[in-house]
Amino acid sequence: MSLPLEGLSAIVTGAGRGLGRAEALELARLGAAVVVNDYGQAGRDGSGAASAAPAEEVAAEIRAAGGRAVAHLGDVSDFETARGLIDLAVAEFGKLDVLVNNAGILRDRMVFSMSEDEWDSVVRVHLKGHFNTTHFAAVHWRGRSKAGETGVYGRIVNTSSEAFLAGSAGQPNYAAAKGGIVGLTTSSALALARYGVTANAICPRARTRMTEDVFAGFAEPTAEGDLDPLSPEHVAPLVGYLASPAAAGVNGQLLVVHGGMVAVVDRPRVSAKFDTAKEAFTYEELDSVLTPHYASRPAGETFAAAEVLGLKKG
């Protein structure tokens, strides 16, 4: 019996550690050949001995388990680096089938304390990084389709966040970037469907090196050997599924995943509509319809869906 991703090639960005590493290992377990991208370079361990770059270690782990993998070191927020990443996948494996965008950083601060660089760096790595790789992958898939290839296969899995859904007060840069990624995802889903490509976004909750401070107060495993409710291993199988042929009918979707739970997030819906009694609204007429409307709604309610933070298995 063949594996679900056998014969497919995949890229996972930010895959040297944490969530990206778990995703790369899962895609390889399901049969994909994987390009493991990470910004981290080679360094030295605690004894001072030279150590491999994290991406190279993950690629080696995949190969040791019998899979195919190659490492790519570079920052995907750089346009030309992203081009080289897609080119590497094509050169090594003949084509690209799956793109998992995971690379990211945190620079948390309240909006009134945030510096320009803290804003720019997070938006650049998350949102521009997702665009860069998506752009070159889309060029690859569209080019193959335009050349007459039938049955082009493409899967994009983007990484958004509950910070966007719930409105994280201490993460205006991160929440904005993650919201932008959802917009990029739904736009890409519509634009690329004709070429055999799907694009979906996940909002994972995982305890990694990047989020260790964010989730410091969340429950740890209750017994030795138990899987951490916030382990990346809870997220990776969903990425594997979305990358697979089984998910051909899933496109332009947003899913929350953590701790043995997957929640499908519905699209925004219009809750009220007001028509002017005249040719155009005036301030006075808007005051007469909108003020009582909002006065009747729960205090503090906004467009943010804070209830998503209460989702859990069971």
PDB file of C-alpha atoms in Angstrom:
ATOM      1  CA  MET A   1       0.000   0.000   0.000  1.00  0.00           C
ATOM      2  CA  SER A   2       1.457   3.358  -1.016  1.00  0.00           C
ATOM      3  CA  LEU A   3       1.841   6.262   1.354  1.00  0.00           C
ATOM      4  CA  PRO A   4      -0.500   9.265   0.901  1.00  0.00           C
ATOM      5  CA  LEU A   5       2.291  11.632  -0.176  1.00  0.00           C
ATOM      6  CA  GLU A   6       4.446   9.130  -2.043  1.00  0.00           C
ATOM      7  CA  GLY A   7       5.927  10.660  -5.189  1.00  0.00           C
ATOM      8  CA  LEU A   8       5.306  14.224  -3.993  1.00  0.00           C
ATOM      9  CA  SER A   9       7.854  16.842  -2.999  1.00  0.00           C
ATOM     10  CA  ALA A  10       7.365  19.425  -0.287  1.00  0.00           C
ATOM     11  CA  ILE A  11       8.924  22.541   1.184  1.00  0.00           C
ATOM     12  CA  VAL A  12       8.540  23.428   4.861  1.00  0.00           C
ATOM     13  CA  THR A  13       9.855  26.824   5.928  1.00  0.00           C
ATOM     14  CA  GLY A  14      11.125  27.458   9.437  1.00  0.00           C
ATOM     15  CA  ALA A  15      11.551  23.706   9.812  1.00  0.00           C
ATOM     16  CA  GLY A  16      14.757  23.544  11.818  1.00  0.00           C
ATOM     17  CA  ARG A  17      12.923  23.335  15.137  1.00  0.00           C
ATOM     18  CA  GLY A  18       9.516  23.236  16.763  1.00  0.00           C
ATOM     19  CA  LEU A  19       6.384  23.201  14.665  1.00  0.00           C
ATOM     20  CA  GLY A  20       8.142  23.280  11.295  1.00  0.00           C
ATOM     21  CA  ARG A  21      10.363  20.360  12.267  1.00  0.00           C
ATOM     22  CA  ALA A  22       7.342  18.271  13.308  1.00  0.00           C
ATOM     23  CA  GLU A  23       5.604  19.144  10.040  1.00  0.00           C
ATOM     24  CA  ALA A  24       8.641  18.217   7.922  1.00  0.00           C
ATOM     25  CA  LEU A  25       9.002  14.890   9.726  1.00  0.00           C
ATOM     26  CA  GLU A  26       5.296  14.135   9.273  1.00  0.00           C
ATOM     27  CA  LEU A  27       5.336  14.915   5.551  1.00  0.00           C
ATOM     28  CA  ALA A  28       8.359  12.660   5.163  1.00  0.00           C
ATOM     29  CA  ARG A  29       6.647   9.905   7.178  1.00  0.00           C
ATOM     30  CA  LEU A  30       3.721  10.133   4.772  1.00  0.00           C
ATOM     31  CA  GLY A  31       6.074   9.649   1.821  1.00  0.00           C
ATOM     32  CA  ALA A  32       7.028  13.135   0.624  1.00  0.00           C
ATOM     33  CA  ALA A  33      10.523  14.221  -0.314  1.00  0.00           C
ATOM     34  CA  VAL A  34      11.155  17.353   1.755  1.00  0.00           C
ATOM     35  CA  VAL A  35      13.164  20.541   1.440  1.00  0.00           C
ATOM     36  CA  VAL A  36      13.794  21.630   5.019  1.00  0.00           C
ATOM     37  CA  ASN A  37      14.207  25.408   5.151  1.00  0.00           C
ATOM     38  CA  ASP A  38      15.422  27.344   8.167  1.00  0.00           C
ATOM     39  CA  TYR A  39      17.179  30.622   8.801  1.00  0.00           C
ATOM     40  CA  GLY A  40      19.461  29.112  11.455  1.00  0.00           C
ATOM     41  CA  GLN A  41      23.079  28.584  10.512  1.00  0.00           C
ATOM     42  CA  ALA A  42      25.643  26.073  11.705  1.00  0.00           C
ATOM     43  CA  GLY A  43      27.123  26.814  15.113  1.00  0.00           C
ATOM     44  CA  ARG A  44      28.758  25.161  18.112  1.00  0.00           C
ATOM     45  CA  ASP A  45      27.310  22.981  20.840  1.00  0.00           C
ATOM     46  CA  GLY A  46      27.836  23.324  24.585  1.00  0.00           C
ATOM     47  CA  SER A  47      31.286  21.742  24.395  1.00  0.00           C
ATOM     48  CA  GLY A  48      32.418  24.133  21.690  1.00  0.00           C
ATOM     49  CA  ALA A  49      32.333  21.501  18.961  1.00  0.00           C
ATOM     50  CA  ALA A  50      30.947  22.454  15.564  1.00  0.00           C
ATOM     51  CA  SER A  51      27.267  21.635  15.109  1.00  0.00           C
ATOM     52  CA  ALA A  52      25.177  21.403  11.970  1.00  0.00           C
ATOM     53  CA  ALA A  53      22.522  23.955  11.117  1.00  0.00           C
ATOM     54  CA  PRO A  54      19.088  22.935  12.448  1.00  0.00           C
ATOM     55  CA  ALA A  55      17.713  22.453   8.918  1.00  0.00           C
ATOM     56  CA  GLU A  56      20.570  20.100   8.090  1.00  0.00           C
ATOM     57  CA  GLU A  57      19.936  18.096  11.263  1.00  0.00           C
ATOM     58  CA  VAL A  58      16.251  17.657  10.401  1.00  0.00           C
ATOM     59  CA  ALA A  59      17.075  16.679   6.818  1.00  0.00           C
ATOM     60  CA  ALA A  60      19.581  14.150   8.117  1.00  0.00           C
ATOM     61  CA  GLU A  61      16.960  12.764  10.499  1.00  0.00           C
ATOM     62  CA  ILE A  62      14.570  12.234   7.592  1.00  0.00           C
ATOM     63  CA  ARG A  63      17.232  10.522   5.498  1.00  0.00           C
ATOM     64  CA  ALA A  64      18.233   8.299   8.430  1.00  0.00           C
ATOM     65  CA  ALA A  65      14.610   7.112   8.614  1.00  0.00           C
ATOM     66  CA  GLY A  66      14.725   6.158   4.935  1.00  0.00           C
ATOM     67  CA  GLY A  67      13.209   9.310   3.464  1.00  0.00           C
ATOM     68  CA  ARG A  68      14.469  11.899   1.012  1.00  0.00           C
ATOM     69  CA  ALA A  69      15.344  15.373   2.223  1.00  0.00           C
ATOM     70  CA  VAL A  70      17.648  18.295   1.565  1.00  0.00           C
ATOM     71  CA  ALA A  71      18.325  21.363   3.686  1.00  0.00           C
ATOM     72  CA  HIS A  72      18.000  24.975   2.584  1.00  0.00           C
ATOM     73  CA  LEU A  73      19.466  27.747   4.724  1.00  0.00           C
ATOM     74  CA  GLY A  74      18.031  31.197   4.197  1.00  0.00           C
ATOM     75  CA  ASP A  75      15.538  33.888   5.152  1.00  0.00           C
ATOM     76  CA  VAL A  76      12.334  33.511   3.110  1.00  0.00           C
ATOM     77  CA  SER A  77      11.453  37.161   3.707  1.00  0.00           C
ATOM     78  CA  ASP A  78      14.121  37.883   1.077  1.00  0.00           C
ATOM     79  CA  PHE A  79      12.545  37.661  -2.385  1.00  0.00           C
ATOM     80  CA  GLU A  80      15.518  36.093  -4.144  1.00  0.00           C
ATOM     81  CA  THR A  81      16.118  33.631  -1.308  1.00  0.00           C
ATOM     82  CA  ALA A  82      12.533  32.452  -1.713  1.00  0.00           C
ATOM     83  CA  ARG A  83      13.101  32.042  -5.446  1.00  0.00           C
ATOM     84  CA  GLY A  84      16.156  29.902  -4.705  1.00  0.00           C
ATOM     85  CA  LEU A  85      14.160  27.761  -2.280  1.00  0.00           C
ATOM     86  CA  ILE A  86      11.559  26.828  -4.897  1.00  0.00           C
ATOM     87  CA  ASP A  87      14.306  26.329  -7.488  1.00  0.00           C
ATOM     88  CA  LEU A  88      16.085  23.948  -5.118  1.00  0.00           C
ATOM     89  CA  ALA A  89      12.976  21.795  -4.695  1.00  0.00           C
ATOM     90  CA  VAL A  90      12.549  21.557  -8.471  1.00  0.00           C
ATOM     91  CA  ALA A  91      16.237  20.827  -9.049  1.00  0.00           C
ATOM     92  CA  GLU A  92      16.396  18.148  -6.360  1.00  0.00           C
ATOM     93  CA  PHE A  93      13.058  16.428  -6.855  1.00  0.00           C
ATOM     94  CA  GLY A  94      11.950  17.414 -10.376  1.00  0.00           C
ATOM     95  CA  LYS A  95       8.951  19.464  -9.273  1.00  0.00           C
ATOM     96  CA  LEU A  96       7.251  21.079  -6.293  1.00  0.00           C
ATOM     97  CA  ASP A  97       3.916  19.758  -5.019  1.00  0.00           C
ATOM     98  CA  VAL A  98       3.486  21.039  -1.463  1.00  0.00           C
ATOM     99  CA  LEU A  99       4.434  24.333   0.181  1.00  0.00           C
ATOM    100  CA  VAL A 100       4.110  24.682   3.952  1.00  0.00           C
ATOM    101  CA  ASN A 101       4.768  28.231   5.145  1.00  0.00           C
ATOM    102  CA  ASN A 102       5.699  28.194   8.817  1.00  0.00           C
ATOM    103  CA  ALA A 103       8.696  30.508   9.313  1.00  0.00           C
ATOM    104  CA  GLY A 104       8.123  33.313  11.793  1.00  0.00           C
ATOM    105  CA  ILE A 105       9.424  35.418  14.664  1.00  0.00           C
ATOM    106  CA  LEU A 106       7.928  37.234  17.648  1.00  0.00           C
ATOM    107  CA  ARG A 107       8.551  40.812  18.799  1.00  0.00           C
ATOM    108  CA  ASP A 108       5.730  41.239  21.308  1.00  0.00           C
ATOM    109  CA  ARG A 109       4.873  44.663  22.671  1.00  0.00           C
ATOM    110  CA  MET A 110       1.798  46.838  23.171  1.00  0.00           C
ATOM    111  CA  VAL A 111       0.986  49.086  20.224  1.00  0.00           C
ATOM    112  CA  PHE A 112       1.940  52.235  22.146  1.00  0.00           C
ATOM    113  CA  SER A 113       5.370  50.788  22.974  1.00  0.00           C
ATOM    114  CA  MET A 114       6.210  49.068  19.694  1.00  0.00           C
ATOM    115  CA  SER A 115       9.125  50.330  17.617  1.00  0.00           C
ATOM    116  CA  GLU A 116       9.105  50.616  13.846  1.00  0.00           C
ATOM    117  CA  ASP A 117      11.635  47.799  13.551  1.00  0.00           C
ATOM    118  CA  GLU A 118       9.564  45.504  15.792  1.00  0.00           C
ATOM    119  CA  TRP A 119       6.603  46.086  13.497  1.00  0.00           C
ATOM    120  CA  ASP A 120       8.520  45.787  10.237  1.00  0.00           C
ATOM    121  CA  SER A 121      10.499  42.670  11.145  1.00  0.00           C
ATOM    122  CA  VAL A 122       7.457  40.613  12.160  1.00  0.00           C
ATOM    123  CA  VAL A 123       5.354  41.677   9.167  1.00  0.00           C
ATOM    124  CA  ARG A 124       8.324  41.041   6.860  1.00  0.00           C
ATOM    125  CA  VAL A 125       9.104  37.516   8.060  1.00  0.00           C
ATOM    126  CA  HIS A 126       5.515  36.313   8.437  1.00  0.00           C
ATOM    127  CA  LEU A 127       3.497  38.081   5.761  1.00  0.00           C
ATOM    128  CA  LYS A 128       6.132  38.911   3.161  1.00  0.00           C
ATOM    129  CA  GLY A 129       7.779  35.530   3.720  1.00  0.00           C
ATOM    130  CA  HIS A 130       4.485  33.778   3.000  1.00  0.00           C
ATOM    131  CA  PHE A 131       3.970  35.899  -0.115  1.00  0.00           C
ATOM    132  CA  ASN A 132       7.489  35.339  -1.449  1.00  0.00           C
ATOM    133  CA  THR A 133       7.348  31.564  -1.397  1.00  0.00           C
ATOM    134  CA  THR A 134       3.710  31.484  -2.546  1.00  0.00           C
ATOM    135  CA  HIS A 135       4.585  33.715  -5.498  1.00  0.00           C
ATOM    136  CA  PHE A 136       7.373  31.510  -6.801  1.00  0.00           C
ATOM    137  CA  ALA A 137       5.475  28.290  -6.136  1.00  0.00           C
ATOM    138  CA  ALA A 138       2.487  29.730  -8.027  1.00  0.00           C
ATOM    139  CA  VAL A 139       4.731  30.699 -10.937  1.00  0.00           C
ATOM    140  CA  HIS A 140       5.998  27.103 -11.007  1.00  0.00           C
ATOM    141  CA  TRP A 141       2.518  25.534 -10.995  1.00  0.00           C
ATOM    142  CA  ARG A 142       1.008  28.005 -13.452  1.00  0.00           C
ATOM    143  CA  GLY A 143       3.963  27.552 -15.802  1.00  0.00           C
ATOM    144  CA  ARG A 144       3.529  23.788 -15.841  1.00  0.00           C
ATOM    145  CA  SER A 145      -0.194  24.151 -16.503  1.00  0.00           C
ATOM    146  CA  LYS A 146       0.338  26.684 -19.279  1.00  0.00           C
ATOM    147  CA  ALA A 147       2.885  24.323 -20.865  1.00  0.00           C
ATOM    148  CA  GLY A 148       0.109  21.758 -21.259  1.00  0.00           C
ATOM    149  CA  GLU A 149       0.849  19.493 -18.325  1.00  0.00           C
ATOM    150  CA  THR A 150      -2.310  17.788 -17.123  1.00  0.00           C
ATOM    151  CA  GLY A 151      -2.994  16.929 -13.516  1.00  0.00           C
ATOM    152  CA  VAL A 152      -0.761  19.596 -11.947  1.00  0.00           C
ATOM    153  CA  TYR A 153      -0.798  19.048  -8.176  1.00  0.00           C
ATOM    154  CA  GLY A 154      -0.289  21.895  -5.742  1.00  0.00           C
ATOM    155  CA  ARG A 155      -0.954  22.332  -2.040  1.00  0.00           C
ATOM    156  CA  ILE A 156      -0.263  25.431   0.056  1.00  0.00           C
ATOM    157  CA  VAL A 157      -0.600  25.276   3.843  1.00  0.00           C
ATOM    158  CA  ASN A 158      -0.125  28.663   5.493  1.00  0.00           C
ATOM    159  CA  THR A 159       0.284  29.402   9.182  1.00  0.00           C
ATOM    160  CA  SER A 160      -1.993  31.995  10.722  1.00  0.00           C
ATOM    161  CA  SER A 161      -2.748  32.313  14.442  1.00  0.00           C
ATOM    162  CA  GLU A 162      -5.466  32.630  17.056  1.00  0.00           C
ATOM    163  CA  ALA A 163      -3.846  35.999  17.785  1.00  0.00           C
ATOM    164  CA  PHE A 164      -5.528  37.233  14.614  1.00  0.00           C
ATOM    165  CA  LEU A 165      -8.890  35.654  15.446  1.00  0.00           C
ATOM    166  CA  ALA A 166      -9.026  36.717  19.085  1.00  0.00           C
ATOM    167  CA  GLY A 167      -7.186  40.045  18.865  1.00  0.00           C
ATOM    168  CA  SER A 168      -4.033  39.626  20.951  1.00  0.00           C
ATOM    169  CA  ALA A 169      -3.527  42.968  22.720  1.00  0.00           C
ATOM    170  CA  GLY A 170       0.221  42.530  23.171  1.00  0.00           C
ATOM    171  CA  GLN A 171       0.885  41.391  19.608  1.00  0.00           C
ATOM    172  CA  PRO A 172      -0.366  44.041  17.155  1.00  0.00           C
ATOM    173  CA  ASN A 173       2.393  43.240  14.642  1.00  0.00           C
ATOM    174  CA  TYR A 174       1.899  39.478  14.882  1.00  0.00           C
ATOM    175  CA  ALA A 175      -1.912  39.653  14.796  1.00  0.00           C
ATOM    176  CA  ALA A 176      -1.831  41.971  11.780  1.00  0.00           C
ATOM    177  CA  ALA A 177       0.620  39.748   9.902  1.00  0.00           C
ATOM    178  CA  LYS A 178      -1.384  36.619  10.681  1.00  0.00           C
ATOM    179  CA  GLY A 179      -4.594  38.311   9.541  1.00  0.00           C
ATOM    180  CA  GLY A 180      -2.839  39.288   6.333  1.00  0.00           C
ATOM    181  CA  ILE A 181      -1.834  35.665   5.806  1.00  0.00           C
ATOM    182  CA  VAL A 182      -5.504  34.635   5.875  1.00  0.00           C
ATOM    183  CA  GLY A 183      -6.247  37.236   3.199  1.00  0.00           C
ATOM    184  CA  LEU A 184      -3.310  35.974   1.137  1.00  0.00           C
ATOM    185  CA  THR A 185      -4.581  32.418   1.554  1.00  0.00           C
ATOM    186  CA  THR A 186      -8.155  33.050   0.421  1.00  0.00           C
ATOM    187  CA  SER A 187      -6.931  35.153  -2.510  1.00  0.00           C
ATOM    188  CA  SER A 188      -4.457  32.456  -3.551  1.00  0.00           C
ATOM    189  CA  ALA A 189      -7.114  29.764  -3.196  1.00  0.00           C
ATOM    190  CA  LEU A 190      -9.353  31.525  -5.711  1.00  0.00           C
ATOM    191  CA  ALA A 191      -6.547  32.482  -8.094  1.00  0.00           C
ATOM    192  CA  LEU A 192      -4.832  29.096  -8.251  1.00  0.00           C
ATOM    193  CA  ALA A 193      -7.737  26.641  -8.165  1.00  0.00           C
ATOM    194  CA  ARG A 194      -7.826  26.544 -11.969  1.00  0.00           C
ATOM    195  CA  TYR A 195      -4.263  25.205 -11.976  1.00  0.00           C
ATOM    196  CA  GLY A 196      -4.961  22.308  -9.590  1.00  0.00           C
ATOM    197  CA  VAL A 197      -3.723  24.128  -6.484  1.00  0.00           C
ATOM    198  CA  THR A 198      -5.412  24.479  -3.094  1.00  0.00           C
ATOM    199  CA  ALA A 199      -4.460  26.951  -0.378  1.00  0.00           C
ATOM    200  CA  ASN A 200      -5.523  26.689   3.258  1.00  0.00           C
ATOM    201  CA  ALA A 201      -4.451  28.239   6.549  1.00  0.00           C
ATOM    202  CA  ILE A 202      -4.122  26.773  10.017  1.00  0.00           C
ATOM    203  CA  CYS A 203      -4.089  28.460  13.407  1.00  0.00           C
ATOM    204  CA  PRO A 204      -1.908  26.140  15.498  1.00  0.00           C
ATOM    205  CA  ARG A 205      -1.304  26.350  19.208  1.00  0.00           C
ATOM    206  CA  ALA A 206       2.057  24.733  19.988  1.00  0.00           C
ATOM    207  CA  ARG A 207       4.685  25.051  22.672  1.00  0.00           C
ATOM    208  CA  THR A 208       7.934  25.769  20.829  1.00  0.00           C
ATOM    209  CA  ARG A 209      11.063  27.785  21.410  1.00  0.00           C
ATOM    210  CA  MET A 210       9.357  30.796  19.818  1.00  0.00           C
ATOM    211  CA  THR A 211       6.232  30.546  21.975  1.00  0.00           C
ATOM    212  CA  GLU A 212       7.628  29.295  25.281  1.00  0.00           C
ATOM    213  CA  ASP A 213       6.894  32.631  26.978  1.00  0.00           C
ATOM    214  CA  VAL A 214       3.445  32.935  25.381  1.00  0.00           C
ATOM    215  CA  PHE A 215       2.326  29.531  26.679  1.00  0.00           C
ATOM    216  CA  ALA A 216       4.245  29.557  29.965  1.00  0.00           C
ATOM    217  CA  GLY A 217       1.002  29.396  31.969  1.00  0.00           C
ATOM    218  CA  PHE A 218      -0.651  26.598  30.005  1.00  0.00           C
ATOM    219  CA  ALA A 219      -0.961  23.081  31.378  1.00  0.00           C
ATOM    220  CA  GLU A 220       2.043  20.796  31.053  1.00  0.00           C
ATOM    221  CA  PRO A 221       1.733  17.004  30.644  1.00  0.00           C
ATOM    222  CA  THR A 222       0.287  15.491  33.822  1.00  0.00           C
ATOM    223  CA  ALA A 223       2.356  12.312  33.777  1.00  0.00           C
ATOM    224  CA  GLU A 224       5.765  11.341  32.461  1.00  0.00           C
ATOM    225  CA  GLY A 225       5.485  10.052  28.936  1.00  0.00           C
ATOM    226  CA  ASP A 226       2.187  11.815  28.229  1.00  0.00           C
ATOM    227  CA  LEU A 227       2.047  13.986  25.131  1.00  0.00           C
ATOM    228  CA  ASP A 228       2.074  17.707  25.887  1.00  0.00           C
ATOM    229  CA  PRO A 229      -1.353  19.159  24.975  1.00  0.00           C
ATOM    230  CA  LEU A 230       0.584  21.867  23.160  1.00  0.00           C
ATOM    231  CA  SER A 231       3.012  19.534  21.403  1.00  0.00           C
ATOM    232  CA  PRO A 232       3.650  20.292  17.706  1.00  0.00           C
ATOM    233  CA  GLU A 233       2.828  16.624  17.095  1.00  0.00           C
ATOM    234  CA  HIS A 234      -0.855  17.554  17.529  1.00  0.00           C
ATOM    235  CA  VAL A 235      -0.565  19.950  14.570  1.00  0.00           C
ATOM    236  CA  ALA A 236       1.611  18.081  12.065  1.00  0.00           C
ATOM    237  CA  PRO A 237      -0.992  15.447  11.050  1.00  0.00           C
ATOM    238  CA  LEU A 238      -3.414  18.170   9.908  1.00  0.00           C
ATOM    239  CA  VAL A 239      -0.675  19.632   7.711  1.00  0.00           C
ATOM    240  CA  GLY A 240      -0.086  16.163   6.285  1.00  0.00           C
ATOM    241  CA  TYR A 241      -3.780  15.786   5.550  1.00  0.00           C
ATOM    242  CA  LEU A 242      -4.100  19.207   3.875  1.00  0.00           C
ATOM    243  CA  ALA A 243      -1.063  18.340   1.737  1.00  0.00           C
ATOM    244  CA  SER A 244      -2.621  15.084   0.567  1.00  0.00           C
ATOM    245  CA  PRO A 245      -4.865  14.102  -2.355  1.00  0.00           C
ATOM    246  CA  ALA A 246      -7.619  13.377   0.191  1.00  0.00           C
ATOM    247  CA  ALA A 247      -7.932  17.136   0.815  1.00  0.00           C
ATOM    248  CA  ALA A 248      -8.611  18.031  -2.823  1.00  0.00           C
ATOM    249  CA  GLY A 249     -12.008  19.432  -1.805  1.00  0.00           C
ATOM    250  CA  VAL A 250     -10.607  21.634   0.957  1.00  0.00           C
ATOM    251  CA  ASN A 251      -9.678  25.077  -0.367  1.00  0.00           C
ATOM    252  CA  GLY A 252      -9.605  28.585   1.069  1.00  0.00           C
ATOM    253  CA  GLN A 253     -10.298  27.309   4.577  1.00  0.00           C
ATOM    254  CA  LEU A 254      -9.119  28.299   8.056  1.00  0.00           C
ATOM    255  CA  LEU A 255      -8.719  25.643  10.746  1.00  0.00           C
ATOM    256  CA  VAL A 256      -7.673  25.897  14.406  1.00  0.00           C
ATOM    257  CA  VAL A 257      -5.657  22.936  15.674  1.00  0.00           C
ATOM    258  CA  HIS A 258      -4.105  21.953  18.994  1.00  0.00           C
ATOM    259  CA  GLY A 259      -4.308  19.351  21.756  1.00  0.00           C
ATOM    260  CA  GLY A 260      -6.140  16.635  19.836  1.00  0.00           C
ATOM    261  CA  MET A 261      -8.722  19.041  18.368  1.00  0.00           C
ATOM    262  CA  VAL A 262      -9.402  20.547  14.950  1.00  0.00           C
ATOM    263  CA  ALA A 263     -11.978  23.330  14.593  1.00  0.00           C
ATOM    264  CA  VAL A 264     -13.209  24.615  11.237  1.00  0.00           C
ATOM    265  CA  VAL A 265     -13.629  28.390  11.370  1.00  0.00           C
ATOM    266  CA  ASP A 266     -16.581  29.789   9.455  1.00  0.00           C
ATOM    267  CA  ARG A 267     -16.291  32.875   7.287  1.00  0.00           C
ATOM    268  CA  PRO A 268     -17.505  36.262   8.611  1.00  0.00           C
ATOM    269  CA  ARG A 269     -21.214  36.832   8.200  1.00  0.00           C
ATOM    270  CA  VAL A 270     -23.230  40.053   8.031  1.00  0.00           C
ATOM    271  CA  SER A 271     -25.044  40.472  11.358  1.00  0.00           C
ATOM    272  CA  ALA A 272     -27.062  43.597  10.501  1.00  0.00           C
ATOM    273  CA  LYS A 273     -27.796  45.816   7.519  1.00  0.00           C
ATOM    274  CA  PHE A 274     -29.225  49.333   7.398  1.00  0.00           C
ATOM    275  CA  ASP A 275     -30.551  51.228   4.385  1.00  0.00           C
ATOM    276  CA  THR A 276     -30.899  54.971   4.228  1.00  0.00           C
ATOM    277  CA  ALA A 277     -34.423  56.319   3.962  1.00  0.00           C
ATOM    278  CA  LYS A 278     -33.058  59.029   1.674  1.00  0.00           C
ATOM    279  CA  GLU A 279     -30.609  59.142  -1.226  1.00  0.00           C
ATOM    280  CA  ALA A 280     -27.550  58.988   1.014  1.00  0.00           C
ATOM    281  CA  PHE A 281     -26.865  58.584   4.722  1.00  0.00           C
ATOM    282  CA  THR A 282     -26.341  61.634   6.888  1.00  0.00           C
ATOM    283  CA  TYR A 283     -24.571  61.730  10.238  1.00  0.00           C
ATOM    284  CA  GLU A 284     -27.910  62.138  12.012  1.00  0.00           C
ATOM    285  CA  GLU A 285     -29.472  59.124  10.320  1.00  0.00           C
ATOM    286  CA  LEU A 286     -26.451  56.925  11.033  1.00  0.00           C
ATOM    287  CA  ASP A 287     -26.610  58.038  14.672  1.00  0.00           C
ATOM    288  CA  SER A 288     -30.263  57.031  14.787  1.00  0.00           C
ATOM    289  CA  VAL A 289     -29.668  53.475  13.542  1.00  0.00           C
ATOM    290  CA  LEU A 290     -26.117  52.517  14.578  1.00  0.00           C
ATOM    291  CA  THR A 291     -26.039  53.933  18.110  1.00  0.00           C
ATOM    292  CA  PRO A 292     -29.037  51.896  19.372  1.00  0.00           C
ATOM    293  CA  HIS A 293     -27.791  48.849  17.466  1.00  0.00           C
ATOM    294  CA  TYR A 294     -24.461  48.843  19.299  1.00  0.00           C
ATOM    295  CA  ALA A 295     -26.073  49.788  22.600  1.00  0.00           C
ATOM    296  CA  SER A 296     -28.040  46.539  22.443  1.00  0.00           C
ATOM    297  CA  ARG A 297     -24.983  44.375  21.916  1.00  0.00           C
ATOM    298  CA  PRO A 298     -22.805  42.893  24.708  1.00  0.00           C
ATOM    299  CA  ALA A 299     -20.373  45.378  26.216  1.00  0.00           C
ATOM    300  CA  GLY A 300     -16.839  44.972  24.919  1.00  0.00           C
ATOM    301  CA  GLU A 301     -17.847  42.780  21.994  1.00  0.00           C
ATOM    302  CA  THR A 302     -15.734  43.422  18.889  1.00  0.00           C
ATOM    303  CA  PHE A 303     -15.097  41.725  15.565  1.00  0.00           C
ATOM    304  CA  ALA A 304     -12.468  39.597  17.369  1.00  0.00           C
ATOM    305  CA  ALA A 305     -13.600  36.068  18.234  1.00  0.00           C
ATOM    306  CA  ALA A 306     -12.123  35.684  21.717  1.00  0.00           C
ATOM    307  CA  GLU A 307     -14.149  32.505  22.286  1.00  0.00           C
ATOM    308  CA  VAL A 308     -11.736  30.641  20.020  1.00  0.00           C
ATOM    309  CA  LEU A 309      -9.242  30.700  22.889  1.00  0.00           C
ATOM    310  CA  GLY A 310     -11.564  28.458  24.889  1.00  0.00           C
ATOM    311  CA  LEU A 311     -11.630  25.669  22.316  1.00  0.00           C
ATOM    312  CA  LYS A 312     -10.341  22.329  23.579  1.00  0.00           C
ATOM    313  CA  LYS A 313     -10.757  18.620  23.020  1.00  0.00           C
ATOM    314  CA  GLY A 314     -13.898  17.125  24.514  1.00  0.00           C
TER     315      GLY A 314
END
